[in-house]
Short mmCIF file of C-alpha atoms and ligand atoms in Angstrom, two decimals:
data_model
loop_
_atom_site.label_atom_id
_atom_site.label_comp_id
_atom_site.label_asym_id
_atom_site.label_seq_id
_atom_site.Cartn_x
_atom_site.Cartn_y
_atom_site.Cartn_z
CA MET A 1 105.80 90.58 83.83
CA ASN A 2 106.36 88.68 80.60
CA LYS A 3 109.15 87.17 78.59
CA GLN A 4 110.36 90.54 77.24
CA ASN A 5 111.30 91.56 80.73
CA MET A 6 114.00 88.96 81.18
CA PRO A 7 117.34 90.81 81.05
CA ARG A 8 118.98 90.03 77.76
CA GLU A 9 122.54 90.27 76.53
CA GLU A 10 122.35 91.86 73.09
CA GLY A 11 124.37 90.48 70.20
CA LEU A 12 124.65 87.49 67.89
CA ASP A 13 126.69 85.18 70.05
CA HIS A 14 128.55 85.31 73.36
CA SER A 15 130.40 82.01 73.34
CA LEU A 16 133.64 83.98 73.05
CA SER A 17 132.81 86.10 76.12
CA LEU A 18 132.12 82.88 78.00
CA MET A 19 135.57 81.58 77.01
CA ARG A 20 137.18 84.93 77.91
CA GLU A 21 135.48 85.41 81.25
CA GLY A 22 135.37 81.75 82.30
CA TYR A 23 134.14 81.19 85.84
CA MET A 24 133.01 84.81 86.14
CA TYR A 25 130.94 85.00 82.94
CA ILE A 26 127.54 84.33 84.54
CA LEU A 27 128.29 86.08 87.84
CA ASN A 28 129.48 89.24 86.04
CA ARG A 29 126.16 89.47 84.17
CA ARG A 30 124.05 88.54 87.17
CA ARG A 31 125.69 91.50 88.88
CA SER A 32 125.32 93.96 86.02
CA PHE A 33 121.71 92.95 85.29
CA HIS A 34 120.87 92.72 89.01
CA SER A 35 119.12 89.49 88.15
CA ASP A 36 119.65 85.80 88.90
CA VAL A 37 118.60 84.94 85.36
CA PHE A 38 119.33 86.43 81.96
CA GLU A 39 119.03 85.50 78.33
CA THR A 40 121.99 85.34 75.97
CA ARG A 41 123.14 83.49 72.86
CA LEU A 42 125.65 80.66 73.09
CA LEU A 43 126.86 78.33 70.34
CA GLY A 44 124.63 80.27 67.95
CA LYS A 45 121.45 79.59 69.93
CA LYS A 46 119.30 81.33 72.50
CA ALA A 47 120.33 80.33 76.01
CA ILE A 48 119.43 81.19 79.59
CA CYS A 49 121.99 81.52 82.38
CA MET A 50 120.92 81.36 86.00
CA GLY A 51 122.52 81.24 89.44
CA GLY A 52 121.67 81.31 93.14
CA LYS A 53 119.67 79.07 95.41
CA GLU A 54 116.22 79.57 93.87
CA ALA A 55 117.66 79.08 90.38
CA ALA A 56 119.30 75.82 91.50
CA LYS A 57 115.98 74.63 92.91
CA VAL A 58 114.17 75.16 89.62
CA PHE A 59 117.09 73.81 87.54
CA TYR A 60 117.00 70.52 89.45
CA ASP A 61 113.23 70.15 89.02
CA THR A 62 113.07 67.21 86.60
CA GLU A 63 109.58 68.25 85.49
CA LYS A 64 111.10 71.44 84.10
CA PHE A 65 114.56 70.52 82.85
CA GLN A 66 116.08 67.54 81.10
CA ARG A 67 119.57 66.55 80.02
CA LYS A 68 118.80 64.99 76.64
CA GLY A 69 120.59 66.97 73.93
CA ALA A 70 122.06 69.45 76.43
CA ALA A 71 125.78 68.67 76.59
CA PRO A 72 127.85 70.21 73.78
CA ASN A 73 129.42 67.65 71.46
CA ARG A 74 132.95 68.70 72.34
CA ALA A 75 132.30 67.89 76.02
CA ILE A 76 130.82 64.51 75.08
CA GLN A 77 133.91 63.71 73.00
CA THR A 78 136.28 64.45 75.87
CA LEU A 79 134.72 64.68 79.31
CA PHE A 80 131.55 62.59 79.30
CA GLY A 81 131.50 59.98 76.50
CA GLN A 82 128.39 58.82 74.62
CA ASN A 83 125.29 57.41 76.34
CA GLY A 84 126.55 57.90 79.88
CA VAL A 85 124.39 58.61 82.92
CA GLN A 86 124.85 62.37 82.45
CA ALA A 87 122.68 62.40 79.33
CA LEU A 88 119.80 60.25 80.65
CA ASP A 89 116.45 61.42 82.02
CA GLY A 90 113.54 59.97 83.95
CA GLN A 91 113.41 56.29 84.87
CA ALA A 92 116.35 55.36 82.66
CA HIS A 93 118.46 57.90 84.56
CA GLN A 94 117.30 56.71 87.97
CA HIS A 95 117.98 53.11 87.13
CA ARG A 96 121.50 53.89 85.87
CA LYS A 97 122.16 56.20 88.82
CA GLU A 98 121.24 53.37 91.19
CA MET A 99 124.06 51.39 89.63
CA PHE A 100 126.48 54.19 90.56
CA MET A 101 125.12 54.76 94.04
CA SER A 102 125.21 51.01 94.78
CA ILE A 103 129.01 51.18 95.01
CA MET A 104 128.98 54.20 97.36
CA SER A 105 128.19 52.18 100.53
CA PRO A 106 129.89 52.94 103.87
CA ASP A 107 131.95 49.74 103.52
CA GLU A 108 133.14 50.71 100.07
CA LEU A 109 134.01 54.23 101.22
CA SER A 110 136.02 52.81 104.09
CA ARG A 111 137.84 50.45 101.70
CA LEU A 112 138.57 53.52 99.56
CA SER A 113 139.89 55.40 102.56
CA SER A 114 142.26 52.52 103.48
CA LEU A 115 143.66 52.21 100.02
CA THR A 116 144.09 55.97 99.75
CA LYS A 117 146.21 55.84 102.95
CA LYS A 118 148.24 52.96 101.57
CA GLN A 119 148.97 54.79 98.31
CA TRP A 120 149.95 57.99 100.13
CA GLU A 121 152.42 56.08 102.30
CA VAL A 122 154.04 54.58 99.20
CA ALA A 123 154.12 58.00 97.52
CA ILE A 124 155.72 59.74 100.49
CA ALA A 125 158.46 57.09 100.61
CA ASN A 126 159.17 57.88 96.92
CA TRP A 127 159.01 61.64 97.40
CA GLU A 128 161.59 61.43 100.18
CA GLN A 129 164.06 60.28 97.52
CA MET A 130 163.31 63.29 95.29
CA ASP A 131 164.63 66.86 95.60
CA GLU A 132 161.41 68.41 94.45
CA LEU A 133 158.25 67.29 92.71
CA ILE A 134 155.24 68.61 90.86
CA PHE A 135 152.45 67.88 93.30
CA TYR A 136 149.65 68.04 90.71
CA GLU A 137 151.28 65.41 88.48
CA GLU A 138 152.09 63.18 91.44
CA THR A 139 148.60 63.36 92.93
CA LYS A 140 147.01 62.47 89.59
CA GLU A 141 149.09 59.30 89.48
CA ILE A 142 148.34 58.34 93.10
CA LEU A 143 144.65 58.87 92.41
CA CYS A 144 144.80 56.79 89.25
CA ARG A 145 146.22 53.89 91.28
CA ILE A 146 143.53 54.36 93.92
CA ALA A 147 140.79 54.57 91.27
CA CYS A 148 141.87 51.38 89.51
CA GLU A 149 142.24 49.39 92.69
CA TRP A 150 138.91 50.61 94.07
CA ALA A 151 137.08 49.98 90.79
CA GLY A 152 138.59 46.48 90.37
CA VAL A 153 140.46 47.44 87.20
CA PRO A 154 143.62 45.30 86.89
CA MET A 155 146.63 47.37 85.82
CA LYS A 156 150.24 46.62 85.09
CA GLU A 157 152.75 49.01 86.64
CA ASP A 158 154.11 50.11 83.27
CA GLU A 159 150.60 51.11 82.07
CA MET A 160 149.85 53.43 84.97
CA LYS A 161 151.55 56.59 83.69
CA ASN A 162 149.83 56.37 80.33
CA LEU A 163 146.40 55.80 81.87
CA THR A 164 146.96 58.73 84.26
CA LYS A 165 147.90 60.93 81.32
CA ASN A 166 144.84 59.88 79.31
CA LEU A 167 142.33 60.23 82.15
CA GLY A 168 143.85 63.62 83.00
CA ALA A 169 143.59 64.77 79.37
CA MET A 170 139.85 64.04 79.37
CA PHE A 171 139.07 66.62 82.06
CA GLU A 172 141.97 68.99 81.40
CA SER A 173 140.75 69.42 77.83
CA ALA A 174 137.08 69.91 78.75
CA GLY A 175 137.12 73.68 78.19
CA ALA A 176 139.87 73.69 75.57
CA VAL A 177 139.92 74.32 71.85
CA GLY A 178 142.58 73.27 69.34
CA PRO A 179 145.35 70.75 70.08
CA SER A 180 144.44 70.27 73.74
CA HIS A 181 140.87 69.38 72.75
CA TRP A 182 142.18 66.77 70.30
CA LEU A 183 144.48 65.36 72.95
CA GLY A 184 141.42 64.84 75.16
CA ARG A 185 139.47 63.29 72.32
CA ASN A 186 142.23 60.82 71.44
CA ALA A 187 142.70 59.98 75.10
CA ARG A 188 139.00 59.14 75.41
CA ASN A 189 139.05 56.98 72.28
CA ASP A 190 142.05 55.00 73.56
CA VAL A 191 140.70 54.48 77.06
CA GLU A 192 137.19 53.57 75.87
CA LYS A 193 138.58 50.95 73.48
CA TRP A 194 140.73 49.36 76.19
CA MET A 195 137.93 49.48 78.76
CA GLY A 196 135.39 48.00 76.32
CA GLU A 197 137.72 45.04 75.78
CA LEU A 198 138.20 44.66 79.52
CA ILE A 199 134.42 44.51 80.01
CA GLU A 200 134.18 41.80 77.34
CA LYS A 201 136.83 39.83 79.23
CA VAL A 202 134.86 40.17 82.47
CA ARG A 203 131.79 38.83 80.68
CA GLN A 204 133.81 35.95 79.23
CA GLY A 205 135.17 35.19 82.70
CA THR A 206 138.83 35.72 81.82
CA VAL A 207 139.06 38.78 84.11
CA LYS A 208 137.41 38.41 87.52
CA PRO A 209 137.11 41.68 89.47
CA PRO A 210 135.76 41.45 93.05
CA GLU A 211 131.94 41.57 93.11
CA ASN A 212 131.64 44.83 95.02
CA THR A 213 133.65 46.82 92.47
CA ALA A 214 132.52 49.14 89.68
CA LEU A 215 134.08 46.96 86.99
CA HIS A 216 132.13 43.93 88.15
CA ARG A 217 128.84 45.71 88.83
CA PHE A 218 128.81 47.79 85.67
CA SER A 219 129.81 44.83 83.48
CA TRP A 220 126.81 42.88 84.78
CA HIS A 221 124.33 45.74 85.18
CA ARG A 222 121.04 45.22 83.34
CA ASP A 223 118.94 48.06 81.96
CA LEU A 224 115.19 48.44 82.51
CA ASP A 225 114.52 45.92 79.73
CA GLY A 226 116.77 43.36 81.39
CA ASN A 227 119.63 43.70 78.89
CA LEU A 228 123.31 44.12 79.69
CA LEU A 229 124.67 47.53 78.71
CA ASP A 230 126.51 47.39 75.41
CA SER A 231 130.21 47.19 76.21
CA ALA A 232 130.89 50.72 74.88
CA THR A 233 128.34 52.21 77.30
CA ALA A 234 129.57 50.09 80.21
CA ALA A 235 133.09 51.32 79.37
CA VAL A 236 131.92 54.96 79.46
CA GLU A 237 130.42 54.34 82.91
CA VAL A 238 133.51 52.67 84.42
CA ILE A 239 135.50 55.61 83.06
CA ASN A 240 132.91 57.82 84.81
CA ILE A 241 134.42 56.39 88.03
CA LEU A 242 138.12 56.44 87.09
CA ARG A 243 138.34 59.88 85.40
CA PRO A 244 136.73 61.96 88.16
CA ILE A 245 138.72 60.20 90.89
CA VAL A 246 141.88 61.36 89.07
CA ALA A 247 140.29 64.83 88.81
CA ILE A 248 140.21 65.06 92.62
CA ALA A 249 143.88 66.02 92.11
CA ILE A 250 142.59 69.51 91.34
CA PHE A 251 140.87 69.85 94.71
CA ILE A 252 143.87 68.31 96.50
CA ASN A 253 146.12 70.90 94.91
CA PHE A 254 143.79 73.60 96.13
CA VAL A 255 143.98 72.00 99.60
CA ALA A 256 147.79 72.37 99.42
CA LEU A 257 147.40 75.93 98.16
CA ALA A 258 145.01 76.87 100.96
CA LEU A 259 147.40 75.42 103.57
CA HIS A 260 150.17 77.53 102.04
CA HIS A 261 148.20 80.76 101.79
CA TYR A 262 146.48 80.43 105.17
CA PRO A 263 149.10 78.98 107.55
CA GLU A 264 146.82 79.66 110.53
CA GLU A 265 144.49 77.01 109.09
CA ARG A 266 147.26 74.43 109.27
CA GLU A 267 147.61 75.10 113.00
CA LYS A 268 143.89 74.62 113.56
CA LEU A 269 143.92 71.41 111.57
CA GLN A 270 146.87 70.02 113.55
CA SER A 271 144.61 69.74 116.57
CA GLY A 272 143.03 66.69 114.88
CA ASP A 273 139.48 68.08 115.15
CA ALA A 274 137.61 65.98 112.54
CA LYS A 275 134.73 68.45 112.36
CA TYR A 276 137.08 71.30 111.51
CA ALA A 277 138.81 69.16 108.87
CA GLN A 278 135.41 68.55 107.28
CA MET A 279 134.63 72.30 107.32
CA PHE A 280 138.02 73.06 105.76
CA ILE A 281 137.34 70.60 102.94
CA GLN A 282 133.90 72.06 102.31
CA GLU A 283 135.41 75.53 102.13
CA VAL A 284 138.04 74.37 99.62
CA ARG A 285 135.23 72.93 97.48
CA ARG A 286 133.23 76.16 97.79
CA PHE A 287 136.01 78.70 97.39
CA TYR A 288 138.20 77.41 94.57
CA PRO A 289 137.04 77.12 90.95
CA PHE A 290 136.44 73.69 89.46
CA PHE A 291 133.22 72.92 87.56
CA PRO A 292 131.96 76.31 86.33
CA PHE A 293 128.35 75.41 85.44
CA VAL A 294 126.04 72.57 84.43
CA ILE A 295 123.84 72.48 81.36
CA ALA A 296 120.28 71.28 80.73
CA ARG A 297 117.40 71.95 78.34
CA VAL A 298 113.95 73.20 79.24
CA LYS A 299 111.66 70.16 79.13
CA THR A 300 108.39 72.02 78.75
CA ASP A 301 107.23 75.67 78.78
CA PHE A 302 106.87 77.05 82.28
CA SER A 303 106.89 80.38 84.04
CA TRP A 304 109.31 81.27 86.81
CA ASN A 305 109.63 84.53 88.72
CA GLY A 306 107.26 86.07 86.18
CA TYR A 307 109.34 85.01 83.18
CA GLN A 308 108.07 82.68 80.50
CA ILE A 309 110.70 79.98 79.93
CA GLU A 310 110.39 78.17 76.61
CA GLU A 311 110.71 74.48 75.89
CA ASP A 312 114.11 73.34 74.58
CA THR A 313 116.02 76.46 75.67
CA LEU A 314 119.62 75.66 76.58
CA THR A 315 120.12 76.58 80.24
CA LEU A 316 123.31 77.00 82.27
CA LEU A 317 123.25 76.83 86.06
CA ASP A 318 126.16 78.74 87.60
CA LEU A 319 127.90 76.47 90.13
CA TYR A 320 130.90 78.69 90.84
CA GLY A 321 128.74 81.81 91.07
CA THR A 322 126.23 80.14 93.41
CA ASN A 323 129.10 79.12 95.69
CA HIS A 324 130.19 82.79 95.64
CA ASP A 325 126.73 84.33 95.88
CA PRO A 326 126.64 87.13 98.49
CA GLU A 327 122.94 86.37 99.05
CA ILE A 328 123.98 82.97 100.39
CA TRP A 329 127.51 83.50 101.74
CA ASP A 330 128.87 86.32 103.91
CA ASN A 331 132.03 87.68 102.32
CA PRO A 332 132.05 84.95 99.69
CA ASP A 333 135.52 85.85 98.46
CA VAL A 334 137.10 85.24 101.86
CA PHE A 335 138.43 81.76 102.63
CA ASN A 336 136.76 80.89 105.91
CA PRO A 337 136.10 77.23 106.86
CA ALA A 338 134.30 78.35 110.03
CA ARG A 339 131.35 79.50 107.90
CA PHE A 340 130.39 75.83 107.60
CA ALA A 341 129.78 75.60 111.36
CA ASN A 342 126.50 77.44 110.76
CA TRP A 343 125.73 76.43 107.21
CA GLU A 344 122.01 75.95 106.62
CA GLY A 345 122.59 72.65 104.76
CA SER A 346 120.41 73.31 101.71
CA PRO A 347 121.23 71.05 98.72
CA PHE A 348 120.78 74.09 96.48
CA SER A 349 123.10 76.67 98.04
CA PHE A 350 126.44 74.81 98.16
CA ILE A 351 126.80 73.11 94.79
CA PRO A 352 130.44 72.49 93.79
CA GLN A 353 129.43 69.08 92.46
CA GLY A 354 125.89 69.92 91.43
CA GLY A 355 122.82 70.20 93.67
CA GLY A 356 119.53 68.57 94.51
CA ASP A 357 119.09 64.88 95.10
CA TYR A 358 121.49 62.08 94.14
CA MET A 359 118.89 59.58 92.99
CA MET A 360 116.23 61.81 91.46
CA GLY A 361 118.63 64.25 89.83
CA HIS A 362 122.12 64.53 88.39
CA ARG A 363 123.98 65.57 91.51
CA CYS A 364 127.51 64.14 91.43
CA ALA A 365 127.57 60.43 92.25
CA GLY A 366 131.10 60.80 93.59
CA GLU A 367 130.69 63.56 96.15
CA TRP A 368 131.25 61.25 99.14
CA VAL A 369 134.23 59.66 97.36
CA THR A 370 135.67 63.13 96.79
CA ILE A 371 135.27 64.17 100.42
CA GLU A 372 136.64 60.86 101.73
CA ILE A 373 139.76 61.08 99.58
CA MET A 374 140.28 64.77 100.38
CA LYS A 375 140.08 63.99 104.11
CA VAL A 376 142.84 61.41 103.92
CA CYS A 377 145.04 63.69 101.81
CA LEU A 378 144.49 66.65 104.11
CA ASP A 379 145.54 64.55 107.10
CA PHE A 380 148.74 63.50 105.31
CA LEU A 381 149.58 67.07 104.29
CA VAL A 382 148.97 68.47 107.76
CA ASN A 383 149.93 65.71 110.17
CA GLN A 384 151.99 63.09 108.44
CA MET A 385 154.53 64.83 106.25
CA ASP A 386 156.81 67.85 106.22
CA TYR A 387 157.56 69.67 103.01
CA GLU A 388 158.61 73.05 101.73
CA VAL A 389 156.95 75.19 99.09
CA PRO A 390 159.66 77.03 97.11
CA ALA A 391 158.97 80.36 95.40
CA GLN A 392 156.84 79.76 92.31
CA ASP A 393 153.78 81.09 90.48
CA LEU A 394 150.94 79.72 92.60
CA SER A 395 148.34 81.99 91.04
CA TYR A 396 145.39 80.39 89.30
CA SER A 397 143.13 81.59 86.54
CA LEU A 398 139.42 82.27 86.75
CA VAL A 399 139.31 81.90 82.98
CA SER A 400 140.77 78.54 81.97
CA MET A 401 138.44 75.71 82.86
CA PRO A 402 139.36 73.67 84.78
CA SER A 403 141.68 75.94 86.71
CA ILE A 404 144.92 74.59 88.18
CA PRO A 405 147.60 76.68 90.00
CA HIS A 406 150.01 77.80 87.26
CA SER A 407 153.10 76.14 88.73
CA GLN A 408 151.09 72.97 89.43
CA VAL A 409 152.34 73.27 93.03
CA VAL A 410 156.02 72.37 93.31
CA ILE A 411 157.05 71.03 96.73
CA LYS A 412 160.47 69.97 98.00
CA ASN A 413 162.31 68.29 100.85
CA VAL A 414 159.45 65.94 101.66
CA ARG A 415 159.98 64.08 104.94
C1 HEM B 1 136.78 65.79 91.47
C2 HEM B 1 135.77 66.41 92.00
C3 HEM B 1 134.44 66.34 91.35
C4 HEM B 1 133.71 67.38 90.89
C5 HEM B 1 134.07 68.86 90.96
C6 HEM B 1 132.52 66.82 90.33
C7 HEM B 1 131.50 67.57 89.78
C8 HEM B 1 130.38 67.04 89.21
C9 HEM B 1 129.33 67.81 88.62
C10 HEM B 1 129.27 69.33 88.57
C11 HEM B 1 128.42 66.95 88.12
C12 HEM B 1 127.17 67.29 87.33
C13 HEM B 1 126.00 67.63 88.19
C14 HEM B 1 124.81 67.93 87.31
O1 HEM B 1 124.83 67.62 86.12
O2 HEM B 1 123.83 68.49 87.79
C15 HEM B 1 128.90 65.63 88.40
C16 HEM B 1 128.24 64.49 88.02
C17 HEM B 1 128.76 63.23 88.16
N1 HEM B 1 129.90 62.89 88.85
FE1 HEM B 1 131.16 64.15 89.73
N2 HEM B 1 132.55 65.47 90.44
C18 HEM B 1 133.70 65.12 91.08
C19 HEM B 1 134.09 63.86 91.45
C20 HEM B 1 133.44 62.72 91.09
C21 HEM B 1 133.87 61.39 91.46
C22 HEM B 1 135.06 61.10 92.36
C23 HEM B 1 133.02 60.52 90.85
C24 HEM B 1 133.00 59.02 90.88
C25 HEM B 1 133.66 58.28 91.75
C26 HEM B 1 132.06 61.30 90.11
C27 HEM B 1 131.03 60.78 89.35
C28 HEM B 1 130.05 61.53 88.78
C29 HEM B 1 128.95 60.96 88.00
C30 HEM B 1 128.74 59.49 87.66
C31 HEM B 1 128.16 62.04 87.61
C32 HEM B 1 126.88 61.99 86.79
C33 HEM B 1 125.68 61.96 87.71
C34 HEM B 1 124.35 62.02 86.98
O3 HEM B 1 124.33 62.45 85.81
O4 HEM B 1 123.34 61.63 87.56
N3 HEM B 1 132.34 62.62 90.29
N4 HEM B 1 130.09 65.70 89.06
#
């Protein structure tokens, strides 16, 4: 077999189809081509899309793929920022990733869990005073408080709403065009400027975050040449902690949605079985849409499954489609936490936050943080509060990225 045999989507450009079909774009074509890989054209250039376990394995092979020059500019301007860990390769990436993983210790995760509980207790006391509330908006703000406290970022109470709004805009605008994109861009500019100044103050000694925190560690992190990061890059990296913690609001809203749609799950969770709670959380991360795909560039020519893959080709790995791949998951479109009782545990088959290895590759640095926070929130929703879900439009789109239930989950009569 040679290069000509790779299934190819004909036409000049399919960026619009990607926008129109969203999470299903790659999966739809994998199905119609009966192939885990196909060639297309995106952003005016040749691109490859792939999905499934074997595709994830090859995508995370750092001899074959690199991240330099892969992320589209509009994502850098909103979601990622310039010169962050996401765009690094090789030793520079590993060294920077170590900085991230150094704050993910068991002690730090348990500190995170305690302050998540504390913030939920405060929030519930407030919610009891309200008739009804928009759960998505509320959870973003709780998470912003948790993120700042955990990362050692000092905040005044009257700044919290604005920071929540700005961090939210960065990921809510990631797939957007037009005004929403510009909102995300402005939000990033504002937060980066403020964070850069904060890092300067840490270095001058006028702000003293605890030593174990991201603000402290990242402010004093030295690169492979022994230099401190420039303050703009350090700011991007602290924001790489704050922004995605706020984004956990999306998963928490899907937790609430799953509890509403599958009331039998609530009963199982009330038994307090920690293993089942973990399986439920994994299934929420597998089932609901969040990050659609990740992007890299081919580092050097190689052949795979008989296809010749050319250096520099833009390549998308389908995260959502791999989590819904019938080759990996029985009845992938059924919500079934019990499937995780027998899950094979491969780092390439269940990839809501990327796959492969944390240190060697780009797998999400915050996966444990995400699970820890989701566990605490699930326990509150199931065992520590009562609430009602009034009639509303709880449907969610498989097109807009990221996807959030349309009503943003209104709840009422919280007790
Ligand atoms: C809210 C749920 C989250 C989702 C769906 C998510 C998803 C992802 C994905 C898909 C990637 C890229 C993987 C790749 O490029 O191969 C990633 C990378 C990353 N995530 Fe997350 N993430 C989440 C939460 C978090 C949290 C809470 C943190 C920090 C506390 C975090 C920090 C990072 C960092 C630093 C990277 C870059 C890693 C690297 O390039 O080596 N994420 N995440």
